[in-house]
mmCIF file of C-alpha atoms and ligand atoms in Angstrom:
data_model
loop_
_atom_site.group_PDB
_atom_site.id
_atom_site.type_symbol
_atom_site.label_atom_id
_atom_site.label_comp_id
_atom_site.label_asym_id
_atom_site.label_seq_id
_atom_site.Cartn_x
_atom_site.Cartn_y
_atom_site.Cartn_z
ATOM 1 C CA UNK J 110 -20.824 3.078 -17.008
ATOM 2 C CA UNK J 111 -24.785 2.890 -16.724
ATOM 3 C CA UNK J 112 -26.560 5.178 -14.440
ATOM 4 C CA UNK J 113 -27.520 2.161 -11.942
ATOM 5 C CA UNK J 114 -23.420 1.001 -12.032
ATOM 6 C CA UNK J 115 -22.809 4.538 -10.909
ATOM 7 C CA UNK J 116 -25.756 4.973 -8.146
ATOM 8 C CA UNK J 117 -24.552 1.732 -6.515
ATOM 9 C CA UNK J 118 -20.732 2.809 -7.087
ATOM 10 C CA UNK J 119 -21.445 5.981 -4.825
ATOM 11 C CA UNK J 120 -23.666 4.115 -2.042
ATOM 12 C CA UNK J 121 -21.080 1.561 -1.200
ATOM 13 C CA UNK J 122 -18.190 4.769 -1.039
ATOM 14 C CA UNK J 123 -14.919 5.731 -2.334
ATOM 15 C CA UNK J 124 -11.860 4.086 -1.685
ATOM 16 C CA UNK J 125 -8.282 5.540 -1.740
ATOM 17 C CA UNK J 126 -4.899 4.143 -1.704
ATOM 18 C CA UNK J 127 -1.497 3.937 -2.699
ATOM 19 C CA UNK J 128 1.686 2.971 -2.318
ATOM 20 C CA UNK J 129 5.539 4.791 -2.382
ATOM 21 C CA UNK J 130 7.502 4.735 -5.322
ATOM 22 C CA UNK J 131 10.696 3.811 -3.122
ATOM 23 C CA UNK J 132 12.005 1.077 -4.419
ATOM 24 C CA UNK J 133 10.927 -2.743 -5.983
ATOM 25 C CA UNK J 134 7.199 -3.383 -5.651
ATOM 26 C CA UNK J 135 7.102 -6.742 -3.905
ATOM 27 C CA UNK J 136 4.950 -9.771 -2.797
ATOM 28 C CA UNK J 137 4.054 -8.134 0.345
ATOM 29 C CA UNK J 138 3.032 -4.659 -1.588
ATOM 30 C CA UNK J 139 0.934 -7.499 -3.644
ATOM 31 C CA UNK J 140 -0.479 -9.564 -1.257
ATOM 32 C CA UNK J 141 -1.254 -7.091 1.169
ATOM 33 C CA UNK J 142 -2.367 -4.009 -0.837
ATOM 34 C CA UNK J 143 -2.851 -4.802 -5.168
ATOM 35 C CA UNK J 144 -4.607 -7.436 -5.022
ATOM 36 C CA UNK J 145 -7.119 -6.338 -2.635
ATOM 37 C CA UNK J 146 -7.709 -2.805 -4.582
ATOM 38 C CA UNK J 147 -8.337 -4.993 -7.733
ATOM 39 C CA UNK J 148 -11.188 -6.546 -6.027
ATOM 40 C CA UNK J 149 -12.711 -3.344 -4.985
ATOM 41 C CA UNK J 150 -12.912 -1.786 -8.323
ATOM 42 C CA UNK J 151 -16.115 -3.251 -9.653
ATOM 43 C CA UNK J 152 -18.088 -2.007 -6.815
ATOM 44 C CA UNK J 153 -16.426 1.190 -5.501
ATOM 45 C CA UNK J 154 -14.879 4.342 -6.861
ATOM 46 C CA UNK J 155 -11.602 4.032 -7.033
ATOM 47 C CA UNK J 156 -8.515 6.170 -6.560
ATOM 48 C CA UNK J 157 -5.099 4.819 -6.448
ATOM 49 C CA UNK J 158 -2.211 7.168 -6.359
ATOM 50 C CA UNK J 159 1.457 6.645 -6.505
ATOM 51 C CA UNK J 160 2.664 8.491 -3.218
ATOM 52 C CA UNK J 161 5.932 10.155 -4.767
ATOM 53 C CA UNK J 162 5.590 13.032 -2.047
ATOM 54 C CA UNK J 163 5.559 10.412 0.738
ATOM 55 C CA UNK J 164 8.528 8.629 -1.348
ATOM 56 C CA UNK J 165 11.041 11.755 -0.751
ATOM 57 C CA UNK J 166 10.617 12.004 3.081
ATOM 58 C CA UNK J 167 13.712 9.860 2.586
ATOM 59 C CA UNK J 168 16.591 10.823 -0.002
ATOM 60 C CA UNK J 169 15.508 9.447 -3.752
ATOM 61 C CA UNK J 170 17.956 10.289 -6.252
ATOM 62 C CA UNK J 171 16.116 12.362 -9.047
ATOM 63 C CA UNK J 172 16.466 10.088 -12.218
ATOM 64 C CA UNK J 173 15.730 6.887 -10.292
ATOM 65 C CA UNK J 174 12.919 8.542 -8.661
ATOM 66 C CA UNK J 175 11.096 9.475 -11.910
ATOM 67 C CA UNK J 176 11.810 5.242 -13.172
ATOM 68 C CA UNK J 177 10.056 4.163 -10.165
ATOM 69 C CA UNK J 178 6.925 6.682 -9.781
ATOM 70 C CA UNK J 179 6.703 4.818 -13.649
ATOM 71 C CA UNK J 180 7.528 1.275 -12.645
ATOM 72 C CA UNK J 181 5.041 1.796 -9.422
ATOM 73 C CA UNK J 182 2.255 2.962 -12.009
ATOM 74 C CA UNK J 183 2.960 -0.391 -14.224
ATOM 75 C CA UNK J 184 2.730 -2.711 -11.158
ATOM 76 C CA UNK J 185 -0.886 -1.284 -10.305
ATOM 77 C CA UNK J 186 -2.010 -2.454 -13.989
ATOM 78 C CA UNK J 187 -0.069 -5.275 -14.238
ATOM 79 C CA UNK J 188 -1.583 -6.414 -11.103
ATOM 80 C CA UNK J 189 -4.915 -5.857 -12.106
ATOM 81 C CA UNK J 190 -5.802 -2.029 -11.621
ATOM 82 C CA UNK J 191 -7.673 -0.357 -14.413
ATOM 83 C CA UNK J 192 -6.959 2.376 -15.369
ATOM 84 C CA UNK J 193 -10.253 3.313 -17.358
ATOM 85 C CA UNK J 194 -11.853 1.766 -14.288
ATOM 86 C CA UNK J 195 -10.086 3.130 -11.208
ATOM 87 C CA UNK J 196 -8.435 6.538 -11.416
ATOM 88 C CA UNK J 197 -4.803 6.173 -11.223
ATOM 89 C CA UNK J 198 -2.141 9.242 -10.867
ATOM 90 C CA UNK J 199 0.649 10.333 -8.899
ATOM 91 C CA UNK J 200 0.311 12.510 -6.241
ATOM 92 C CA UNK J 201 2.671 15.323 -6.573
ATOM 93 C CA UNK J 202 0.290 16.888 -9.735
ATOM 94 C CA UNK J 203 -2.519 17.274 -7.948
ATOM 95 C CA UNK J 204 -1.676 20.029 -5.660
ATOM 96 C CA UNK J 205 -4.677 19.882 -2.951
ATOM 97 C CA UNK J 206 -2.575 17.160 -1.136
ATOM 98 C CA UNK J 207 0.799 19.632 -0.332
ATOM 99 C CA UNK J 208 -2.282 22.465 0.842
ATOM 100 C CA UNK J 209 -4.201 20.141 3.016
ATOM 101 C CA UNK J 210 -1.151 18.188 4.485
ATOM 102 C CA UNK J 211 -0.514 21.829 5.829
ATOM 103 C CA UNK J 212 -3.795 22.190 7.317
ATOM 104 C CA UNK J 213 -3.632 19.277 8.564
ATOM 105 C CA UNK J 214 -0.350 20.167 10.539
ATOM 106 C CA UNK J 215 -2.046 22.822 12.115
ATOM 107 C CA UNK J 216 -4.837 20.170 13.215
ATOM 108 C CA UNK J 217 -2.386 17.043 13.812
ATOM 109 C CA UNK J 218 -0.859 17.172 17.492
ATOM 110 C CA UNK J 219 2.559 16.213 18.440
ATOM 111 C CA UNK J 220 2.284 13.958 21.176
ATOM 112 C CA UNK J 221 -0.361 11.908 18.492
ATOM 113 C CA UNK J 222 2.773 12.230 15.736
ATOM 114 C CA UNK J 223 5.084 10.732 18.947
ATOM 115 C CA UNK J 224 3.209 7.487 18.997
ATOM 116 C CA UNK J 225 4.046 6.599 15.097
ATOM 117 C CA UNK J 226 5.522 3.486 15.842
ATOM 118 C CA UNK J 227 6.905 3.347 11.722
ATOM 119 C CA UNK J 228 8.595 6.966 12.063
ATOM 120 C CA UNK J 229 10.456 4.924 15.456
ATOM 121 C CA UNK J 230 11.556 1.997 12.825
ATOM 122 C CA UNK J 231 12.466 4.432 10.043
ATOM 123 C CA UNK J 232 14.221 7.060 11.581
ATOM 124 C CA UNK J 233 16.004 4.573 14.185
ATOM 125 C CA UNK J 234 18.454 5.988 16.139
ATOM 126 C CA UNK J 235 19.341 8.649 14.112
ATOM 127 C CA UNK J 236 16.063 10.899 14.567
ATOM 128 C CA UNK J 237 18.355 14.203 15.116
ATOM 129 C CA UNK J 238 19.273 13.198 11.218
ATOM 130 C CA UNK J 239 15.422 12.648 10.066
ATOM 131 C CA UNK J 240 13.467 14.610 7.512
ATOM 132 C CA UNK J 241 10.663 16.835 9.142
ATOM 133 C CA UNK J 242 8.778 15.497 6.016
ATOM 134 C CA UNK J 243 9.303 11.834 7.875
ATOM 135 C CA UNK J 244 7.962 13.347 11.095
ATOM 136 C CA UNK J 245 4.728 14.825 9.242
ATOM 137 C CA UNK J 246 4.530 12.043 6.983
ATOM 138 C CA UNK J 247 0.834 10.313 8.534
ATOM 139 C CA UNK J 248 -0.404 14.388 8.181
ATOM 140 C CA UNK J 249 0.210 13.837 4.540
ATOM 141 C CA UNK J 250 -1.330 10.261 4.089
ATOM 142 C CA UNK J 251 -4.398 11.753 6.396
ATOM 143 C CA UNK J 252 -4.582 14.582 3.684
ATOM 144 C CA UNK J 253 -4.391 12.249 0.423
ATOM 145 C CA UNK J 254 -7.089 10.131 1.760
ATOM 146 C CA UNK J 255 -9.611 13.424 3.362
ATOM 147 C CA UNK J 256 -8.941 15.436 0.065
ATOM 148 C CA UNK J 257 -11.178 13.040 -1.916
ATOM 149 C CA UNK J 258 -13.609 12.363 1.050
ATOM 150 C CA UNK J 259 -13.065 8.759 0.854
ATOM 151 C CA UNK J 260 -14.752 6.155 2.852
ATOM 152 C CA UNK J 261 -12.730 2.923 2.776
ATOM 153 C CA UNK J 262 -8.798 2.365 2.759
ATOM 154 C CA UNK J 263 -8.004 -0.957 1.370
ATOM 155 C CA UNK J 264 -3.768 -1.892 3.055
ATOM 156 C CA UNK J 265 -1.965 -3.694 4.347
ATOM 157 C CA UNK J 266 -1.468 -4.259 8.472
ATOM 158 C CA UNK J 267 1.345 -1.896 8.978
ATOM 159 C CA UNK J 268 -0.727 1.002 7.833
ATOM 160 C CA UNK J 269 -3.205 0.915 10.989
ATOM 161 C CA UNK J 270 -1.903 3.289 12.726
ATOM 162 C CA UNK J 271 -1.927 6.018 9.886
ATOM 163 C CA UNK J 272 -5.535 5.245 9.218
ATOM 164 C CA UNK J 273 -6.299 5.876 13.423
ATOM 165 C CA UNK J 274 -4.899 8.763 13.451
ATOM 166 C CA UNK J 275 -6.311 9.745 9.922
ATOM 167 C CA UNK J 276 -9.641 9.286 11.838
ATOM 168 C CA UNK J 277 -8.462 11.722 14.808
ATOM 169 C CA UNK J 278 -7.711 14.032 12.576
ATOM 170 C CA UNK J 279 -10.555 14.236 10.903
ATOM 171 C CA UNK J 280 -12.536 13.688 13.978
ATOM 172 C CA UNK J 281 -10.806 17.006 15.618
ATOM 173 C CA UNK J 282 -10.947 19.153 12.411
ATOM 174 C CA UNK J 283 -14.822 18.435 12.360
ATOM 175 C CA UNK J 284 -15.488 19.147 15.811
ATOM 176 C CA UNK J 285 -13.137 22.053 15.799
ATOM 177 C CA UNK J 286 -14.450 23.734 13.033
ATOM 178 C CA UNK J 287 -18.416 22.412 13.427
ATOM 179 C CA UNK J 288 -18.848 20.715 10.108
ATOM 180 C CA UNK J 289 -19.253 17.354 9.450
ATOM 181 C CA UNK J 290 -16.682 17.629 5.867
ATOM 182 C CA UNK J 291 -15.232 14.173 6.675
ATOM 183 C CA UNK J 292 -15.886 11.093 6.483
ATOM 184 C CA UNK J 293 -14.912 8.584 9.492
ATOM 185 C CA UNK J 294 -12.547 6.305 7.463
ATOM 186 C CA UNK J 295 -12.661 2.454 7.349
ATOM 187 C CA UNK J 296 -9.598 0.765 6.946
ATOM 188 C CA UNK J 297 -10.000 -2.584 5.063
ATOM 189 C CA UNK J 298 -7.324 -4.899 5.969
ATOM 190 C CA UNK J 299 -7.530 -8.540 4.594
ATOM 191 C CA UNK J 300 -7.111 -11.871 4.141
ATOM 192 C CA UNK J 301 -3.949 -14.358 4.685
ATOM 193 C CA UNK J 302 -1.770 -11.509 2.768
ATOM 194 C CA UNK J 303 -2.257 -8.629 5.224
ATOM 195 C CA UNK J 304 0.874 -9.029 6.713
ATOM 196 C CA UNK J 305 3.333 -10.630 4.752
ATOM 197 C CA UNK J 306 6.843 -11.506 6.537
ATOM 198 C CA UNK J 307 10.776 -11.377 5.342
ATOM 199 C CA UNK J 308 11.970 -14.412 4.098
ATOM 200 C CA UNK J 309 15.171 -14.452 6.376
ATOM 201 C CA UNK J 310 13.246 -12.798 9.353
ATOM 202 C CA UNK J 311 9.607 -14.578 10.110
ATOM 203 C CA UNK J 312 9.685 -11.506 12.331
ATOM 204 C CA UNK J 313 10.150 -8.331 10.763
ATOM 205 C CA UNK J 314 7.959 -7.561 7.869
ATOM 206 C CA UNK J 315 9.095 -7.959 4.222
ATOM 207 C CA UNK J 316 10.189 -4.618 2.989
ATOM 208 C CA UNK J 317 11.607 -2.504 0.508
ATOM 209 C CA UNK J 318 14.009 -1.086 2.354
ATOM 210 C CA UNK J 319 15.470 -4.353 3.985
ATOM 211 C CA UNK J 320 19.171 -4.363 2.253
ATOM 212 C CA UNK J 321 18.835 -8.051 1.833
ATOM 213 C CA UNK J 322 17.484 -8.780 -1.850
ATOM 214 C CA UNK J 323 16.698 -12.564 -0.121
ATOM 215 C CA UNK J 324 14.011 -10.781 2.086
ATOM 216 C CA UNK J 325 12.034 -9.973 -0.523
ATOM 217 C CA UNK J 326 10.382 -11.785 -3.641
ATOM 218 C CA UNK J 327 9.673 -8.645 -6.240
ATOM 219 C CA UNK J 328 7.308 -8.367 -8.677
ATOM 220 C CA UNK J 329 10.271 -7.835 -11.386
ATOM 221 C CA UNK J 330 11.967 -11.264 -9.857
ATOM 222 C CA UNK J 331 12.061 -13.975 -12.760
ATOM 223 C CA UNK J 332 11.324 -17.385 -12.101
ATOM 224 C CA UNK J 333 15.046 -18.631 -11.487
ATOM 225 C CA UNK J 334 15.226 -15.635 -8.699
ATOM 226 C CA UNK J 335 11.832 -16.430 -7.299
ATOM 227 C CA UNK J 336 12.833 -20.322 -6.717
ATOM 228 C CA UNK J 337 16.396 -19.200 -5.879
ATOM 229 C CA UNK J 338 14.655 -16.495 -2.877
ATOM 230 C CA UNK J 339 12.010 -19.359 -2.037
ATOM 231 C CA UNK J 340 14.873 -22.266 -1.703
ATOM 232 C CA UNK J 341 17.076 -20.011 0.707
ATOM 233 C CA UNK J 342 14.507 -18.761 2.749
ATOM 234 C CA UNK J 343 14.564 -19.537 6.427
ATOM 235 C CA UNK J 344 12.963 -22.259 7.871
ATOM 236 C CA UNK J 345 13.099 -25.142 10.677
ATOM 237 C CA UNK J 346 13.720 -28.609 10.804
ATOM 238 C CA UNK J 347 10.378 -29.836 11.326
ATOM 239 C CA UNK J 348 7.929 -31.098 9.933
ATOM 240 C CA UNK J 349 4.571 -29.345 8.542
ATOM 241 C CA UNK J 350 1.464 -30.040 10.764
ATOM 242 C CA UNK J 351 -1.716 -31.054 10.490
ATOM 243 C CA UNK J 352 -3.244 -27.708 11.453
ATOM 244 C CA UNK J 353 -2.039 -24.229 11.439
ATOM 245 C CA UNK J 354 -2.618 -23.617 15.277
ATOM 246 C CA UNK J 355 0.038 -26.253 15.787
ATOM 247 C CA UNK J 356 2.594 -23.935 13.874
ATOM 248 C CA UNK J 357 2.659 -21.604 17.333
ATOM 249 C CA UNK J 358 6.221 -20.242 18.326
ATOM 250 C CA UNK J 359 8.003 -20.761 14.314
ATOM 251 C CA UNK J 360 7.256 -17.644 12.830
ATOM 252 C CA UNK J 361 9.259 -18.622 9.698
ATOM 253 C CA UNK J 362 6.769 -21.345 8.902
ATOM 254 C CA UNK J 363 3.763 -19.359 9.585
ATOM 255 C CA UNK J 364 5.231 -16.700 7.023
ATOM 256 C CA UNK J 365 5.724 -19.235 4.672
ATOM 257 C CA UNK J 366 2.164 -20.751 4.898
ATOM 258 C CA UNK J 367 0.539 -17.746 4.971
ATOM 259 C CA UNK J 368 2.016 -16.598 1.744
ATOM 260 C CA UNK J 369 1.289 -20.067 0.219
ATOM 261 C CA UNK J 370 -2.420 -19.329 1.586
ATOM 262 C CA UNK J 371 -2.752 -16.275 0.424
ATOM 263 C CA UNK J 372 -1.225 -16.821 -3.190
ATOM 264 C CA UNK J 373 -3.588 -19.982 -3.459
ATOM 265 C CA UNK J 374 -6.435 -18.573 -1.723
ATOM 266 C CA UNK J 375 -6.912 -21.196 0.676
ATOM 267 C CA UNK J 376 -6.657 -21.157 4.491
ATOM 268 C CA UNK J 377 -3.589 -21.876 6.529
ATOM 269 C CA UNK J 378 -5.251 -24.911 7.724
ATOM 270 C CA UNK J 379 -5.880 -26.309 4.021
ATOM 271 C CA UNK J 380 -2.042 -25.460 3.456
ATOM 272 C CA UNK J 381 -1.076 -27.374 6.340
ATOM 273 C CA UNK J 382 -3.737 -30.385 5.711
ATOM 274 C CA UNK J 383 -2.166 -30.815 2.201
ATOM 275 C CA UNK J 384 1.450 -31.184 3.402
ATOM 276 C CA UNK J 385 1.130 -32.440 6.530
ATOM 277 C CA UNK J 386 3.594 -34.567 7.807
ATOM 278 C CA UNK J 387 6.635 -33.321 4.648
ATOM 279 C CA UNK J 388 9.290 -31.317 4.973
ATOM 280 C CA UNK J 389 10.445 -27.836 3.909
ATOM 281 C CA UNK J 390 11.933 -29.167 0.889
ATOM 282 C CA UNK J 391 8.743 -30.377 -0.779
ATOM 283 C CA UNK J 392 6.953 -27.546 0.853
ATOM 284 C CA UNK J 393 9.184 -25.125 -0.903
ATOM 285 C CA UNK J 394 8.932 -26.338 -4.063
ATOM 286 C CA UNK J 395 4.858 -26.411 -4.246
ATOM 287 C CA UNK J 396 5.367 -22.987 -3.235
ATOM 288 C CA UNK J 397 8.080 -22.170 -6.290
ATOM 289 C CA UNK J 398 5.415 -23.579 -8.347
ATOM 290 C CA UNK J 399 2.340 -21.196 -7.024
ATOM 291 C CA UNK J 400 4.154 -18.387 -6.794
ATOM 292 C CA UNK J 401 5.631 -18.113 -10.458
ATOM 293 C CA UNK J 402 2.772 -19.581 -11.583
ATOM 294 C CA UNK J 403 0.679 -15.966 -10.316
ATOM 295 C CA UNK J 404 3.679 -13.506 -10.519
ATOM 296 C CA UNK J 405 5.073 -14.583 -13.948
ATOM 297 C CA UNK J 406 1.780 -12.867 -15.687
ATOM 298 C CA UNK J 407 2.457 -9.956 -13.592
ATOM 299 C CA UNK J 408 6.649 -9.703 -14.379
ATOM 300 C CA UNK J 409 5.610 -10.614 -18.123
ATOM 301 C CA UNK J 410 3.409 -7.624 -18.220
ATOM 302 C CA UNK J 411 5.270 -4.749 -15.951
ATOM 303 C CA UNK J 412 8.248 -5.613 -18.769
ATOM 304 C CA UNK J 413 6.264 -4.887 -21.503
ATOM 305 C CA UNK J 414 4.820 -1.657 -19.750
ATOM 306 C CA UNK J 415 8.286 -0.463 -18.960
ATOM 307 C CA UNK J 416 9.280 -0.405 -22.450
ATOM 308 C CA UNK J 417 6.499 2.448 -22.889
ATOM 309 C CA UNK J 418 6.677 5.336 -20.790
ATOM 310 C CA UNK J 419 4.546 7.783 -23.142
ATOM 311 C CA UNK J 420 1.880 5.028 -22.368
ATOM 312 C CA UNK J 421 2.457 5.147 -18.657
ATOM 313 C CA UNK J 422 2.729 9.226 -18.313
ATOM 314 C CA UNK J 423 -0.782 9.871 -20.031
ATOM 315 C CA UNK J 424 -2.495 7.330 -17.440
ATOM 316 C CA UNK J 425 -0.977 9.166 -14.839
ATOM 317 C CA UNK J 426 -1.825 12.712 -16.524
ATOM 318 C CA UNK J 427 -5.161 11.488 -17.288
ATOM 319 C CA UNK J 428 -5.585 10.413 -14.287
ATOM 320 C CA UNK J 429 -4.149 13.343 -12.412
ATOM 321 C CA UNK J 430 -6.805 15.431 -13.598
ATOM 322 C CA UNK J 431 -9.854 13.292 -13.227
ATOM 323 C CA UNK J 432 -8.487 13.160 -9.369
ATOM 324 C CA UNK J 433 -8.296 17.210 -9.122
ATOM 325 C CA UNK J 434 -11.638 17.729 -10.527
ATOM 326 C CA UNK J 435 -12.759 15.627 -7.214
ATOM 327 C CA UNK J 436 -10.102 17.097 -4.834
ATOM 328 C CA UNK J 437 -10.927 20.611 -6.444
ATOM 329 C CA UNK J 438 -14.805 21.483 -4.924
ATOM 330 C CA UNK J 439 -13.424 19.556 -1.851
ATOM 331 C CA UNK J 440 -10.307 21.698 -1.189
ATOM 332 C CA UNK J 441 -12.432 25.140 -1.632
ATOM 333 C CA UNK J 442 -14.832 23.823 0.734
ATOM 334 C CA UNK J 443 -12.418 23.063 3.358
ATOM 335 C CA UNK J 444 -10.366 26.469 2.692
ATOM 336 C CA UNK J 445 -13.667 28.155 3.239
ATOM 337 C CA UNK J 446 -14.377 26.349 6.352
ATOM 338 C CA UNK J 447 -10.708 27.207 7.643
ATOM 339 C CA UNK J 448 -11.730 30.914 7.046
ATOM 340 C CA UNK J 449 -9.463 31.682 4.253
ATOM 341 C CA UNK J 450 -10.410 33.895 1.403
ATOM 342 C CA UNK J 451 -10.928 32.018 -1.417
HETATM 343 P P1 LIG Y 19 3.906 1.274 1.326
HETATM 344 O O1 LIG Y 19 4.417 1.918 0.097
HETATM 345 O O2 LIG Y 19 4.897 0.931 2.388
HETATM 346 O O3 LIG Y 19 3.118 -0.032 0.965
HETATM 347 C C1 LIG Y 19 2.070 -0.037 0.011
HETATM 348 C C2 LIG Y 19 0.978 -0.998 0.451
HETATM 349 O O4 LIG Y 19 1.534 -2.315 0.622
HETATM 350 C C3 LIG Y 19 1.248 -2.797 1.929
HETATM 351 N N1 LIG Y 19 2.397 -3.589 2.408
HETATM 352 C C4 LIG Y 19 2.301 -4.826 2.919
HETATM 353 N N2 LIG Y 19 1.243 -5.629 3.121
HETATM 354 C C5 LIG Y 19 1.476 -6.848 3.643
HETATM 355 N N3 LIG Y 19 2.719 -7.292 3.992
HETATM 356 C C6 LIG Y 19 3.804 -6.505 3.809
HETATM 357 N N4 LIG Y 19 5.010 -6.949 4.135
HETATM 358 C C7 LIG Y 19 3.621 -5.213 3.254
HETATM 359 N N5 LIG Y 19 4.463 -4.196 2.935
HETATM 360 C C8 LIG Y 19 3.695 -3.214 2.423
HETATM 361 C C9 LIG Y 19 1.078 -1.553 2.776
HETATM 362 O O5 LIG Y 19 0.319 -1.827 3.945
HETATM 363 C C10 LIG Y 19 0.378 -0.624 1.823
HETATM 364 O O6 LIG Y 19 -1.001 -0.891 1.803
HETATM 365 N N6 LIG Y 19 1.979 5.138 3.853
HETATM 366 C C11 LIG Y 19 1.724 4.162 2.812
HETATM 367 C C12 LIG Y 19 1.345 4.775 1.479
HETATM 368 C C13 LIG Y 19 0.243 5.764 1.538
HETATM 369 C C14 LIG Y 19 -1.149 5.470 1.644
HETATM 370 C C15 LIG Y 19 -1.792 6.723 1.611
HETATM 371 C C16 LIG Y 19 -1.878 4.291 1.771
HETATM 372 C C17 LIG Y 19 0.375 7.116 1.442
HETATM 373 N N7 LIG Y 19 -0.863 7.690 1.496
HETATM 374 C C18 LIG Y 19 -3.190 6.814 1.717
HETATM 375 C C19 LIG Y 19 -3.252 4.389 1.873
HETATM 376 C C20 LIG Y 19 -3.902 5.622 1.855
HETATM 377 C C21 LIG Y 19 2.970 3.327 2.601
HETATM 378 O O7 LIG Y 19 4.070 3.741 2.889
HETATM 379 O O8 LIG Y 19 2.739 2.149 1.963
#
């Protein structure tokens, strides 16, 4: 990298993100998060971690746990993250996030952990049954963002929340302890793909933990699955319209538009202008066509990752340490400021 790449890389900030090694990377993970970091990488720093800590606030069974920190790693770079580029490692070897998650529960209130509206959704009724680590879980994405002092949080809408409170936390550790350590944090949330809905649910957000496979379109899905998802997907029986606004109260249609938008790059209203007037069953197949059309490069290549995990564990080593040489001068510093001997 030239000197003048590197000046400009450190004016416009340093972004951090990542995503939980939980189960299937999907369109939604895609849309909403990959693509975006991708974008970034030219002009920021990057760090993208795989968030295996954040992954066992829920039960992971060892062995399948260890295949997906992998397969999560393979999905960055297939979508587009460089490794020689972008620093990319999983979180649980660089240590600084486990010590500054705990300072940060010491910081972090409890009525501001109350208001998580995703630890209501995941824990559900059973919240006498829920990990403590589920509770704490925003402490922990506050720390893996604050350790590197980063600047800009590329995700997708449903992370919000984490990143406000990731501000008040940093907000009341600077003004508790006098210092001005971190950095206020700006989320970047963008485009048609920020929040990208179920396929059988226009209302609840695709997931990975949704137990229907048809919710989801995965970035391992082959093209006969991916027209098989898109062709039972919910819809109505009317027509598409000639503008988007007139697509008000069928939140299955919207979905569907916006992913056709987003995968195409175009605006809802360009979607709509271009079918206007058909029916879901012509609609659907255009967006067969677009989506395997992008995602088939992407399945092609996570396969051929997959079949080489050496190759995948020194990215995430290598990366792994070119993250703790950041976090390192940043976690004394804050130790210091807490008053611990050092
Ligand atoms: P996770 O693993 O649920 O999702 C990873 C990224 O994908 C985005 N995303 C979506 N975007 C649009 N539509 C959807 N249906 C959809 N589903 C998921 C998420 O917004 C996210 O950007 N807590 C985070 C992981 C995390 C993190 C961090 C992120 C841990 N520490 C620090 C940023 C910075 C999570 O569970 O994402």
């Amino acid at each position: 990298m030239s000197d003048n790449t590197n000046t400009q890389t450190k004016q416009n900030g340093r972004v951090f993100s990542g995503a939980q090694p939980s189960g299937n990377m999907h369109l939604g993970n895609y849309l909403g998060a990959f693509r975006n970091w991708v974008k970034l990488q030219d002009t920021f720093e990057c760090i993208y971690c795989v968030v295996d800590m954040h992954a066992i606030t829920v039960w992971q069974d060892p062995e399948t746990l260890r295949a997906q920190i992998r397969e999560a790693a393979a999905a960055y770079i297939a979508a587009g993250v460089d490794p020689e580029k972008s620093i990319l490692f999983n979180q649980s070897q660089v240590p600084g996030h486990a010590e500054l998650a705990w300072i940060f529960n010491c910081v972090s209130r409890l009525g501001w952990l109350n208001r998580m509206t995703q630890f209501k959704d995941k824990a559900g009724k059973n919240r006498e049954k829920a990990s403590v680590g589920l509770y704490v879980y925003p402490n922990l994405m506050a720390a893996d963002i604050l350790l590197y002092q980063a600047t800009h949080v590329p995700v997708g809408e449903d992370q919000k929340q984490h990143l406000e409170l990731t501000r008040d936390i940093a907000q009341k550790f600077n003004n508790d302890f006098k210092t001005d350590l971190f950095p206020e944090v700006e989320p970047i949330i963008q485009g048609e793909g920020a929040r990208v809905m179920s396929l059988r649910n226009g209302s609840a957000k695709m997931s990975k933990s949704d137990p229907s496979e048809y919710s989801r379109i995965n970035l391992n899905d082959d093209a006969d699955t991916i027209q098989q998802k898109i062709r039972k997907a919910k819809t109505d029986a009317e027509l598409l319209p000639a503008t988007a606004d007139q697509l008000e109260g069928r939140p299955e249609a919207i979905n569907l538009v916006g992913i056709y938008a987003a995968l195409a790059d175009m605006s809802r209203d360009a979607v709509c202008a271009e079918y206007e007037g058909k029916g879901f069953g012509d609609f659907k197949r255009g967006l067969t066509d677009l989506a395997v059309e992008k995602l088939a490069p992407i399945t092609e290549e996570m396969a051929r990752l997959q079949n080489d995990n050496a190759y995948i564990d020194s990215i995430l080593k290598n990366g792994s340490e070119r993250a703790q040489a950041i976090a390192e001068p940043i976690i004394a510093e804050i130790k210091k400021t807490v008053g611990f001997l050092t």
